[in-house]
Short mmCIF file of C-alpha atoms in Angstrom, two decimals:
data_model
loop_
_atom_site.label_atom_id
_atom_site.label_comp_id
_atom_site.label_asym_id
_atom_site.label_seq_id
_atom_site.Cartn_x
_atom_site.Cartn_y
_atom_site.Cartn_z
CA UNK A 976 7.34 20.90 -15.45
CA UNK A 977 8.47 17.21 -14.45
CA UNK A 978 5.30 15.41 -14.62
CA UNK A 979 5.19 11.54 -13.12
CA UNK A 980 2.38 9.25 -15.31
CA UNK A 981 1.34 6.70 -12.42
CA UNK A 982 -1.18 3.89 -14.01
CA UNK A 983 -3.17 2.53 -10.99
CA UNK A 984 -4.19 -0.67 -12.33
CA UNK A 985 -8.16 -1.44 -11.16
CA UNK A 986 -8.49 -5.20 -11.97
CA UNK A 987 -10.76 -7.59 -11.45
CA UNK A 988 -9.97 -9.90 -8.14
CA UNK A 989 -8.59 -12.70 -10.19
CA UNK A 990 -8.91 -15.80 -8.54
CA UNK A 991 -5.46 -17.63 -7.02
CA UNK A 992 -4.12 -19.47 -10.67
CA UNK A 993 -0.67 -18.19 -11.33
CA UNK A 994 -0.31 -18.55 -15.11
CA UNK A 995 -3.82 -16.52 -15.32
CA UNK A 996 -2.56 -13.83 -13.31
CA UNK A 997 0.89 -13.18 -14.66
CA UNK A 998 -1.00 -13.21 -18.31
CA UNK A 999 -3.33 -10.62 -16.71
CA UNK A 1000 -0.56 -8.63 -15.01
CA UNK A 1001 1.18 -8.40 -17.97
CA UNK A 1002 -1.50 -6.99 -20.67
CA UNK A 1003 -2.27 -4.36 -18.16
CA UNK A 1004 0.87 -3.06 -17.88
CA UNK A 1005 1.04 -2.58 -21.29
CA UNK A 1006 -2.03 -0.90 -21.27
CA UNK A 1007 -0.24 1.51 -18.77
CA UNK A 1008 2.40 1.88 -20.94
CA UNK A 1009 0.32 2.98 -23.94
CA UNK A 1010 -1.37 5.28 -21.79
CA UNK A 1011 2.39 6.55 -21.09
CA UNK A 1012 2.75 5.93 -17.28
CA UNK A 1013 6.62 5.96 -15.99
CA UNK A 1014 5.40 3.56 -13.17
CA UNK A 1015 2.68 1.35 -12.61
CA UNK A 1016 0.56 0.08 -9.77
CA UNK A 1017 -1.48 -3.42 -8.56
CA UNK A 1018 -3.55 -4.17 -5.98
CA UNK A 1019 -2.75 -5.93 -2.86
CA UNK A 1020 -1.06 -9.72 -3.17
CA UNK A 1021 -1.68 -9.74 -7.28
CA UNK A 1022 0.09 -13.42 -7.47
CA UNK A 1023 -2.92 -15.10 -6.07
CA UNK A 1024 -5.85 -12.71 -6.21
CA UNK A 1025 -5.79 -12.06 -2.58
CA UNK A 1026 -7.45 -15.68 -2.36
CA UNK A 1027 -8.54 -17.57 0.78
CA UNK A 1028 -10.89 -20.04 2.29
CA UNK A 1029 -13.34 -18.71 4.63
CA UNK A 1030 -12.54 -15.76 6.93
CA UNK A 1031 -12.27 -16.14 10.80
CA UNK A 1032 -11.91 -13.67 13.70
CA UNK A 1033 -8.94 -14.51 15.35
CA UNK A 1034 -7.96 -11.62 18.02
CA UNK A 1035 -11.17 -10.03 19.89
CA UNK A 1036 -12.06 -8.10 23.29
CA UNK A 1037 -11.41 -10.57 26.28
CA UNK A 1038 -14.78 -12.46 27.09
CA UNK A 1039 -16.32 -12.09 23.50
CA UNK A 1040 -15.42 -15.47 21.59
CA UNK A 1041 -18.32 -16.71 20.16
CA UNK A 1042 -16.75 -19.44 18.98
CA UNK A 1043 -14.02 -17.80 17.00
CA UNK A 1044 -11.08 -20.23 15.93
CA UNK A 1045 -7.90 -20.10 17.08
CA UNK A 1046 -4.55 -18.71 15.83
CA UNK A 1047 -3.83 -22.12 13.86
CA UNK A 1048 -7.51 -22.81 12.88
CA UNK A 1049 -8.13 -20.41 10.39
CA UNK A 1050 -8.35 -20.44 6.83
CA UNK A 1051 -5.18 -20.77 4.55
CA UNK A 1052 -3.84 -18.76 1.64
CA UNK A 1053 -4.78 -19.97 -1.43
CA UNK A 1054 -1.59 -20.15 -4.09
CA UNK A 1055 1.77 -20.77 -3.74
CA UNK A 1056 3.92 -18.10 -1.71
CA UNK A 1057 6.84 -16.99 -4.09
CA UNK A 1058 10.69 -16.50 -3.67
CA UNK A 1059 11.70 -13.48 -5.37
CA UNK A 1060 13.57 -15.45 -8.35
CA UNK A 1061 10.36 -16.91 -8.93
CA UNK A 1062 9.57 -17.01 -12.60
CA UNK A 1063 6.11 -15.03 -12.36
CA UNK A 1064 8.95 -12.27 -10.77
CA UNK A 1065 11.45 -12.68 -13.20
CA UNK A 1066 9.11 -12.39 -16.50
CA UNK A 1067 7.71 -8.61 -14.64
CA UNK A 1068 11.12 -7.53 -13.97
CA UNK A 1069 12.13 -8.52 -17.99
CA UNK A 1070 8.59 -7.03 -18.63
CA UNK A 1071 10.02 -3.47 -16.77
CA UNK A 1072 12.49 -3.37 -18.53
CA UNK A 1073 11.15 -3.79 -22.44
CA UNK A 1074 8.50 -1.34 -21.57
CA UNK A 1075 10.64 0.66 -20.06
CA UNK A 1076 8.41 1.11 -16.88
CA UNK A 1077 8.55 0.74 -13.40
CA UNK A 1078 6.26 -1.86 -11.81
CA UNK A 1079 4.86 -1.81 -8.69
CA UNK A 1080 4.37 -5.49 -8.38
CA UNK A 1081 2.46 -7.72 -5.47
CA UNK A 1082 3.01 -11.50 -4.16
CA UNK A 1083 2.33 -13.63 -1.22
CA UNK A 1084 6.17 -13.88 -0.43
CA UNK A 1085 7.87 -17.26 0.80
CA UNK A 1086 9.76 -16.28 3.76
CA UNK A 1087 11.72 -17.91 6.70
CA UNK A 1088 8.71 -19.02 8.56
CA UNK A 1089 5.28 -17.81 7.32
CA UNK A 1090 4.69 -15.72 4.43
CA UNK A 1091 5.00 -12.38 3.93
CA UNK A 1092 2.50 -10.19 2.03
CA UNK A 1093 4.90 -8.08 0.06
CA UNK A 1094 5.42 -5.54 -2.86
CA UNK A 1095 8.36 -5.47 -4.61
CA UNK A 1096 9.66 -1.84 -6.85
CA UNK A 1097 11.36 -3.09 -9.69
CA UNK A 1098 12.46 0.29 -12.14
CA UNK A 1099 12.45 0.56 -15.95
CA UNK A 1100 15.45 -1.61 -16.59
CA UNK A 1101 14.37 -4.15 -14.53
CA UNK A 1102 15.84 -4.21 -11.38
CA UNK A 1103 14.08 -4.57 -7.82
CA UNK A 1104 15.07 -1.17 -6.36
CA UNK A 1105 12.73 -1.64 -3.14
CA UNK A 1106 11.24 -4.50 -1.37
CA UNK A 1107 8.21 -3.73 1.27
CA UNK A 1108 6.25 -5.93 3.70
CA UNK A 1109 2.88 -5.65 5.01
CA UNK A 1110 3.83 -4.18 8.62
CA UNK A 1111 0.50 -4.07 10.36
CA UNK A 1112 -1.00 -7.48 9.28
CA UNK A 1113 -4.71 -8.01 9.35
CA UNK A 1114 -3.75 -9.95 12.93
CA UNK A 1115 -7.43 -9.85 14.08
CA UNK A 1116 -8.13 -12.50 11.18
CA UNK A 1117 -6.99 -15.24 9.56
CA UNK A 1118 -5.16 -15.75 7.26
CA UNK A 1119 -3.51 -12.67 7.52
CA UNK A 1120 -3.00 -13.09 11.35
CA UNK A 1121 -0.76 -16.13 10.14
CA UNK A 1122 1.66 -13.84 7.90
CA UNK A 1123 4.94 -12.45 9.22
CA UNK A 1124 5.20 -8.83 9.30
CA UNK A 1125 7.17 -6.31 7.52
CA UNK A 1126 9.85 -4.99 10.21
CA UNK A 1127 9.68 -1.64 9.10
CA UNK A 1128 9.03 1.52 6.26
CA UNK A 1129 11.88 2.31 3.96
CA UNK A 1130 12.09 4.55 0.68
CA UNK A 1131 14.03 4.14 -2.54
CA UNK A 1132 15.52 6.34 -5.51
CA UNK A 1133 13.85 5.58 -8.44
CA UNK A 1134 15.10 6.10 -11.53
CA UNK A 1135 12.01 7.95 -13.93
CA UNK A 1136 11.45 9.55 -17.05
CA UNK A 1137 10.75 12.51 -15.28
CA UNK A 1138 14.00 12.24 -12.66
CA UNK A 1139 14.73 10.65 -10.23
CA UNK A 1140 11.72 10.17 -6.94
CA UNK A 1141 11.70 8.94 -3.42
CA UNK A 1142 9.40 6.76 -3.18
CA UNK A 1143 7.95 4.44 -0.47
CA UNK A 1144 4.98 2.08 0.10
CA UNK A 1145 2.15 0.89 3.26
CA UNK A 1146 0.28 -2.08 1.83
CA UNK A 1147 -3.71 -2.18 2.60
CA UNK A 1148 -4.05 -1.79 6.30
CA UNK A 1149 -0.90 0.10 6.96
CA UNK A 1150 -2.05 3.30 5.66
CA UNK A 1151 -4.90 3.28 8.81
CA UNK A 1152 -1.98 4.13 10.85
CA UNK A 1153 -0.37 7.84 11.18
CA UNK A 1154 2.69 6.68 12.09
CA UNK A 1155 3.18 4.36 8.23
CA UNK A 1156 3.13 7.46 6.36
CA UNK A 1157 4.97 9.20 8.91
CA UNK A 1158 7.87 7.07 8.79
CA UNK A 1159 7.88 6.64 4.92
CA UNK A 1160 8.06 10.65 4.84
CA UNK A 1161 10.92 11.03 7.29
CA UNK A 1162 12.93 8.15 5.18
CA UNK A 1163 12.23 10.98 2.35
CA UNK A 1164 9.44 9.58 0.47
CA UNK A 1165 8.39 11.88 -2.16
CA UNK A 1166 5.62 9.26 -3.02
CA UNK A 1167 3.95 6.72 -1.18
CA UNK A 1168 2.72 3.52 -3.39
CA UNK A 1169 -0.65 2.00 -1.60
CA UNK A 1170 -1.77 -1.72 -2.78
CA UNK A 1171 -4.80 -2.02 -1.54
CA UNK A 1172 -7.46 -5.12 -1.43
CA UNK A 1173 -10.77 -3.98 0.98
CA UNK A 1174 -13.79 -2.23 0.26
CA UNK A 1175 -12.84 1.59 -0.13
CA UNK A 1176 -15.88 4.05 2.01
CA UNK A 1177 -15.38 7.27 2.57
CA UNK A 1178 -13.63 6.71 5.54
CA UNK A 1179 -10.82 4.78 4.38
CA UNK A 1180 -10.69 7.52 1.36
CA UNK A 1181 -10.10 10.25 3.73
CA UNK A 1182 -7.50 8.19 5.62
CA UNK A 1183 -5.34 8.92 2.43
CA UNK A 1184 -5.90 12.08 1.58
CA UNK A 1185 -5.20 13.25 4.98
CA UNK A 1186 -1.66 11.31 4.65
CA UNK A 1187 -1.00 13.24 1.92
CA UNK A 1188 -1.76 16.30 3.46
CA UNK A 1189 -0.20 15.92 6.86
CA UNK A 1190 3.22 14.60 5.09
CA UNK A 1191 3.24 16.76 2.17
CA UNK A 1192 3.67 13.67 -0.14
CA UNK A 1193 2.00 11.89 -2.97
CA UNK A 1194 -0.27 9.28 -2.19
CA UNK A 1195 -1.47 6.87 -4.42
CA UNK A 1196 -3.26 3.32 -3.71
CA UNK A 1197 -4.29 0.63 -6.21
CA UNK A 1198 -7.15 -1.06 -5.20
CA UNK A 1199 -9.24 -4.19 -6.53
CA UNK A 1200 -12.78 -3.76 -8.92
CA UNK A 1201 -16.00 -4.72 -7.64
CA UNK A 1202 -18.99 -3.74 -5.49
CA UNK A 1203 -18.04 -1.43 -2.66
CA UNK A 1204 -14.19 -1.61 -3.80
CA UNK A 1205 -12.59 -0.01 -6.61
CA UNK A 1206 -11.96 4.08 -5.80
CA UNK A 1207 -8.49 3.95 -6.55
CA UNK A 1208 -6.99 6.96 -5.86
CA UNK A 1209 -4.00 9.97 -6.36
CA UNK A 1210 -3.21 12.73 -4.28
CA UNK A 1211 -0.66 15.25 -5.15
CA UNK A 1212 -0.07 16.49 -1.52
CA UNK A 1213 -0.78 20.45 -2.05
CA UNK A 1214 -3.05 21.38 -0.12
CA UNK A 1215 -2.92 25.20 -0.75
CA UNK A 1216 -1.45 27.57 -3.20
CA UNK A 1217 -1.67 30.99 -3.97
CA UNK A 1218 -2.75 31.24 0.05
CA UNK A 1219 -5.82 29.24 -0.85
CA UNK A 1220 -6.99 25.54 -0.09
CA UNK A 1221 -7.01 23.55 -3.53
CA UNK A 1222 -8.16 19.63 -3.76
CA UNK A 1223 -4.86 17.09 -3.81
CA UNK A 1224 -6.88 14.77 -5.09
CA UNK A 1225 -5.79 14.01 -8.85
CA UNK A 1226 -7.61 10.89 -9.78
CA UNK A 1227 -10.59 8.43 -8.05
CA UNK A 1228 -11.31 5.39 -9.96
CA UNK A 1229 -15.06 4.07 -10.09
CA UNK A 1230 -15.89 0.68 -9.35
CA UNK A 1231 -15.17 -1.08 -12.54
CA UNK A 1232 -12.39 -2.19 -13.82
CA UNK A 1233 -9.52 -0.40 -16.03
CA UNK A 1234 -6.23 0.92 -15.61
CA UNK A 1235 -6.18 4.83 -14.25
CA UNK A 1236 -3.47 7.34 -14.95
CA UNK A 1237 -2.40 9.78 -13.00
CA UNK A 1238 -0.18 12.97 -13.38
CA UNK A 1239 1.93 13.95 -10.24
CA UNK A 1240 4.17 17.55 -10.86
CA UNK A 1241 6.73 16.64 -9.06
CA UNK A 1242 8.54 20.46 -9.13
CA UNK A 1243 5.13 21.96 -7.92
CA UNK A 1244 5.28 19.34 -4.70
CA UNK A 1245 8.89 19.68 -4.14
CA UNK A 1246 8.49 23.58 -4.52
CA UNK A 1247 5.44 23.22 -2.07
CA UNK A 1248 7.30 20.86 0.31
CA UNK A 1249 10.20 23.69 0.69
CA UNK A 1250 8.08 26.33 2.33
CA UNK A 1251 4.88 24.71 3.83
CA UNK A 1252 4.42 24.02 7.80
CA UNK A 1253 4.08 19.87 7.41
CA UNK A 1254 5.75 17.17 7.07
CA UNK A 1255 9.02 17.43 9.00
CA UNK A 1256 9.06 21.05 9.26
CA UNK A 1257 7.69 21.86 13.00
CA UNK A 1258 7.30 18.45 14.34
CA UNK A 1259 8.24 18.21 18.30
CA UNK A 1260 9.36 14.47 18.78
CA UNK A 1261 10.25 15.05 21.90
CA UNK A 1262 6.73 14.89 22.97
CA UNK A 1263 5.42 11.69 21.00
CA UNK A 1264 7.39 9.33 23.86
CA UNK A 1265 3.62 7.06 24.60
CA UNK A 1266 3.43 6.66 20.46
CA UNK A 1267 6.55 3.32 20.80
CA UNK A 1268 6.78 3.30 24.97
CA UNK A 1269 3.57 2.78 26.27
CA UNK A 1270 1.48 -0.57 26.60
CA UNK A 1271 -1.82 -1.24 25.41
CA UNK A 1272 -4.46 -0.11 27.70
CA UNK A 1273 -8.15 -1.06 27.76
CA UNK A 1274 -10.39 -0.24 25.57
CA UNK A 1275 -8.00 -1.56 23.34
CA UNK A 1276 -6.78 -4.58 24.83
CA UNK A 1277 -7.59 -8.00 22.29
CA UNK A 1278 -6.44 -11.38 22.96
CA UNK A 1279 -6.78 -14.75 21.38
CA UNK A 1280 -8.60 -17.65 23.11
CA UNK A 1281 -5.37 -18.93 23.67
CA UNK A 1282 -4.20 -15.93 26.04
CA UNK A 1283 -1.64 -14.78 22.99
CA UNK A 1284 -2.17 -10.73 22.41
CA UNK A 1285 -0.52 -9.10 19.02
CA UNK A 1286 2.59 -8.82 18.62
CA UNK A 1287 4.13 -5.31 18.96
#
């Protein structure tokens, strides 16, 4: 077998300081490594804690205000957005590479224009294989409605103890959308990496195993500790063998904090992925014209008290 060790690290939310988060960063990852993951995983935005001032509605229903602020009243990021030859980049791609580990690593990115909320792949000798922005930004709130977004899903080759694996990545509120996953399988994604930073219900759980499922990939999402959060999760993708369902799920965190491994056989998915009816297999594209043509109708029209309506 060719087993993948992913470490989903669960970590407290740790406020916006740089030089407290890198130190943080960097003693779990070695915790992943002595738990002997080939690759692991942070939440959502791990430079600055996913740290803001207050939160604001920003995009709602026409006629339903209530006093929300507008586009450029909201609160701001706290933390410096980084380039990516930042330092606190530079010491996790050096740290990659002694531990011989992949890292999965998050940052509020500087950009040309706003920031971007981004995770950056870098593989176990230290070089950034894959770089991935938020595409569907939180636009019905600031700050997030103040980000640029990503301009589309791509996958990698990385390089692994256990071979080489496709791998991809939808950040947080990407992975509510079909059509991330989608994408990410059709670029061949063997795995898709989720860094996550919301409260995880059973809702937003079944969101992911039902990517899995539908795309015949691995899923797995890193989320942050704490009351309602936590529940990071792994699914392998099978969802029957021996002509029998079977659970894909291969790990679910808690609520408390730690560092989670899980084991992903990657011959038993690529074996499954050969000769099941998902993924790319009997899709009719042909048909799915609306899902990048059509406008947005009501009920889901939103617009800001400005007039502005998301961007598309």
């Amino acid at each position: 077998m060719s087993i993948l060790t992913l470490a989903l690290l669960q970590l407290a939310p740790p406020g916006p300081r740089l030089d407290a988060n890198l130190r943080a960063g960097d003693a779990a990852c070695r915790r992943a490594k002595a738990l002997g993951a080939d690759l692991a995983l942070f939440p959502e935005m791990w430079s600055n804690g996913y740290s803001y001032g207050a939160d604001g509605e920003v995009y709602r229903h026409p006629g339903h205000w209530d006093g929300a602020p507008a586009l450029d009243e909201g609160p701001a990021w706290l933390g410096e957005p980084l380039a990516p030859d930042a330092p606190f980049l530079a010491h996790f791609r050096a740290l990659a590479a002694d531990l011989d580990m992949a890292i999965a690593l998050t940052y509020l990115e500087a950009w040309d224009g706003p920031p971007r909320n981004t995770m950056a792949l870098i593989d176990r000798t230290g070089e950034t294989v894959l770089t991935q922005a938020k595409v569907h930004t939180c636009a019905f709130a600031a700050p997030e409605a103040g980000l640029t977004p990503g301009g589309g899903f791509a996958a990698c080759t990385l390089d692994t103890a256990a071979g080489p694996v496709r791998i991809g990545a939808m950040i947080c509120y990407d992975r509510e959308f079909p059509e991330s996953a989608r994408a990410l399988m059709l670029a061949g994604a063997e795995l898709i990496l989720v860094p996550n930073a919301c409260d995880m219900e059973h809702n937003r759980l079944a969101q992911l195993r039902s990517r899995a499922t539908e795309n015949m990939t691995a899923v797995a999402m890193a989320n942050y500790a704490g009351p309602g959060w936590g529940h990071s999760t792994a699914h392998d993708g099978i969802a029957f063998a021996d002509g029998r369902s079977r659970d894909t799920l291969l790990v679910e965190a808690g609520e408390q904090p730690g560092v989670y491994p899980a084991f992903l056989d990657l011959d038993a998915l690529r074996s499954y992925r050969e000769r099941e009816t998902w993924g790319d297999a009997f899709r009719r594209p042909s048909a799915y014209g609306p899902l990048v043509s059509a406008p947005t109708a009501p009920p889901f029209v939103r617009v800001a008290r400005d007039g502005s309506r998301p961007a598309r």
